[in-house]
Amino acid sequence: MKFNAVLFDCDGVLVDSEHISAGVLHDMLHELGLSMSQEDVLRRFVGRTMKDELPWISQASGRAIGAEWLAQFWLRRNDALRKHVQAIPNVLDAVKVLYRHLNGRIACASGADRQKLELQLDKAGLMPFFQGRTFSGYEMARSKPSPDVYLAAAAALETDPAACIVIEDSVTGVTAGVAAGATVLGYSPGGPSHSPADALLASGAIAVFADMADLPALLGVPSSRT
């Protein structure tokens, strides 16, 4: 597999955060009178940008939901992430290997707001490998499933998107990576926080893996210097 750069999603790919954010969102939706289980929240919102979901929340709750509610969600969510977020198992070693192999040509391209993105990378010990190469869908004209954030990451790395590998765990993210013209690998370790493997493949991922320890070998990259 020929490639010049690897572009990672953040939530569910680099950090185990979806269930944390979903727990906060579940509580705040309940406060609005919306009865949804945490699994329902995950199915509805994983891979989506909260700012794009405010109209749905307004319609479902019958209340005007805007910037003030979103700011309160971010405040409560970030507090929970500071306490509980962790790196995805084995991802730190995989990132180190790829960072070294590609001379730093890796990036994080997330649909999340920048405060969340950088908070999580810091807490998980991943920021040294992505410093100066983090991209937020909130800062793009269009969020995932549009390709804008991946196109921005490839441009910053001065790499043709067609020479990039994208690592995604949601149908929304795979769709964005494919639309950018990149080759997409799906990460699906199981559980409601990630889209199932068959859905990722149907969306355009060329392969799906379940353990980040397998990623370097999947890309044909040796795990250590020879």
XYZ file of C-alpha atoms in Angstrom:
226
model
C 0.000 0.000 0.000
C 1.679 3.208 -1.170
C 1.060 6.330 0.900
C 2.827 9.495 2.050
C 0.763 10.456 5.115
C -1.726 9.061 7.628
C -4.703 11.124 8.775
C -6.447 10.009 11.968
C -9.905 10.792 13.214
C -9.854 11.543 16.951
C -12.897 10.283 18.889
C -13.040 6.516 18.852
C -9.784 6.231 16.882
C -7.151 7.975 19.003
C -9.115 8.405 22.233
C -11.813 6.371 23.945
C -14.217 9.243 24.427
C -17.534 8.557 22.734
C -19.184 6.926 25.752
C -18.063 9.832 27.969
C -19.538 12.508 25.720
C -22.644 10.386 25.149
C -23.195 10.104 28.902
C -23.209 13.876 29.297
C -25.419 14.315 26.248
C -27.813 11.652 27.525
C -28.225 13.560 30.795
C -28.771 16.904 29.068
C -31.300 15.456 26.627
C -33.135 13.900 29.573
C -33.266 17.358 31.159
C -35.011 18.547 27.973
C -37.591 15.772 28.312
C -36.090 13.471 25.659
C -36.094 9.839 26.744
C -33.169 8.133 25.003
C -30.908 5.378 26.274
C -27.158 5.946 26.129
C -26.952 3.425 23.272
C -29.663 5.388 21.415
C -27.578 8.536 21.909
C -24.480 6.792 20.556
C -26.335 5.504 17.495
C -27.828 8.913 16.794
C -24.834 11.179 17.414
C -21.553 9.262 16.912
C -19.648 10.722 13.984
C -21.829 13.824 13.830
C -21.028 17.409 14.787
C -23.106 18.737 17.674
C -23.626 22.145 16.091
C -25.237 20.386 13.107
C -27.552 18.416 15.416
C -29.035 21.396 17.275
C -32.006 21.699 14.870
C -32.891 18.038 15.475
C -32.661 18.500 19.256
C -34.847 21.619 19.018
C -37.450 19.792 16.958
C -37.432 16.660 19.126
C -37.643 18.575 22.410
C -39.955 21.333 21.246
C -37.576 23.919 22.689
C -35.328 26.559 21.192
C -31.831 25.089 21.459
C -28.948 27.339 20.510
C -25.497 28.602 21.401
C -26.134 28.858 25.164
C -27.213 25.205 25.438
C -24.287 24.105 23.271
C -21.828 26.046 25.453
C -23.227 24.357 28.570
C -22.882 20.954 26.900
C -19.253 21.685 26.005
C -18.535 22.792 29.586
C -19.999 19.649 31.146
C -18.543 17.374 28.480
C -15.030 18.796 28.808
C -15.122 18.412 32.569
C -16.025 14.723 32.153
C -13.322 14.211 29.523
C -10.639 15.757 31.747
C -11.505 13.204 34.407
C -11.967 10.079 32.310
C -10.664 10.167 28.721
C -7.938 7.680 27.792
C -6.054 6.706 24.667
C -7.447 3.853 22.591
C -5.604 0.640 23.547
C -2.277 0.249 21.686
C -2.722 3.465 19.704
C 0.212 5.297 21.277
C 2.711 2.708 20.060
C 1.110 2.615 16.595
C 1.252 6.414 16.315
C 4.909 6.470 17.398
C 5.823 3.924 14.705
C 3.995 5.800 11.946
C 5.290 9.193 13.077
C 8.845 7.907 12.864
C 8.336 6.066 9.569
C 6.701 9.077 7.879
C 9.002 11.726 9.346
C 6.082 13.362 11.143
C 3.612 13.301 8.222
C 0.623 12.347 10.338
C -2.312 14.530 11.329
C -5.508 14.452 13.355
C -8.611 15.532 11.401
C -11.649 15.547 13.675
C -15.240 16.665 13.507
C -14.888 17.897 17.100
C -14.387 21.477 18.258
C -10.756 22.444 18.801
C -10.971 22.720 22.591
C -12.174 19.129 22.834
C -9.703 17.918 20.229
C -6.648 19.375 21.944
C -7.839 18.556 25.464
C -8.167 14.894 24.529
C -4.830 14.610 22.727
C -3.119 16.259 25.715
C -4.774 13.970 28.266
C -3.995 10.856 26.223
C -0.319 11.760 25.768
C -0.693 12.019 21.991
C -0.233 15.739 21.401
C 3.577 15.565 20.885
C 2.929 13.549 17.713
C 0.221 15.863 16.352
C 1.385 19.308 17.486
C 0.657 21.820 14.726
C -1.196 19.188 12.694
C -4.665 19.126 14.263
C -7.730 20.062 12.213
C -11.246 20.717 13.488
C -14.405 20.313 11.431
C -15.824 23.299 13.312
C -13.298 25.488 11.496
C -14.270 24.243 8.031
C -17.032 25.422 5.737
C -18.584 21.954 5.985
C -18.267 19.206 8.580
C -17.976 15.466 7.995
C -19.355 13.663 5.961
C -18.049 16.404 3.668
C -14.311 16.021 2.970
C -13.196 19.534 3.977
C -11.274 18.638 7.160
C -9.350 15.849 5.406
C -8.568 18.054 2.434
C -7.248 20.716 4.826
C -5.047 18.178 6.619
C -3.610 16.824 3.356
C -2.934 20.344 2.089
C -1.107 21.269 5.306
C 1.082 18.194 4.912
C 1.667 19.158 1.257
C 0.396 15.734 0.254
C -2.092 14.705 -2.433
C -5.182 13.305 -0.673
C -4.883 10.267 -2.942
C -1.548 9.521 -1.226
C -3.125 9.642 2.258
C -4.443 6.847 4.462
C -7.411 7.868 6.610
C -8.241 5.954 9.807
C -11.924 6.194 10.770
C -14.411 4.395 12.976
C -17.733 5.859 11.821
C -19.743 5.767 8.612
C -19.769 9.575 8.601
C -15.983 9.705 8.816
C -15.387 6.995 6.214
C -17.678 8.880 3.845
C -15.623 12.043 4.404
C -12.324 10.273 3.787
C -13.561 8.638 0.596
C -14.954 11.967 -0.638
C -11.517 13.512 -0.082
C -10.020 10.908 -2.407
C -8.040 9.131 0.315
C -7.748 5.420 1.029
C -9.757 4.681 4.168
C -9.178 1.966 6.753
C -11.951 1.290 9.231
C -11.326 0.711 12.940
C -14.078 -1.345 14.564
C -13.244 -3.117 17.834
C -16.907 -3.773 18.580
C -19.419 -2.080 20.834
C -21.888 0.770 20.284
C -19.234 3.496 20.229
C -18.025 2.401 16.783
C -19.815 1.681 13.515
C -19.853 -2.061 12.705
C -17.331 -3.433 10.245
C -19.882 -4.175 7.528
C -21.167 -0.587 7.628
C -17.627 0.819 7.345
C -16.897 -1.430 4.358
C -20.193 -0.499 2.704
C -19.259 3.183 3.103
C -15.974 2.725 1.235
C -13.341 1.510 3.700
C -11.017 -0.921 1.921
C -10.419 -2.981 5.076
C -11.410 -3.028 8.741
C -9.243 -3.895 11.751
C -10.021 -4.283 15.441
C -6.717 -3.667 17.255
C -4.506 -0.603 16.865
C -1.488 -2.827 17.449
C -2.166 -4.252 13.974
C -2.158 -0.910 12.155
C 1.565 -0.566 11.302
C 1.718 -4.084 9.870
C -1.509 -3.495 7.955
C 0.212 -0.544 6.300
C 3.390 -2.530 5.699
C 5.371 -0.514 8.223
C 7.850 -2.370 10.471
C 7.218 -1.860 14.166
C 10.884 -1.261 14.948
C 14.062 -0.278 13.159
C 16.011 -3.134 11.579
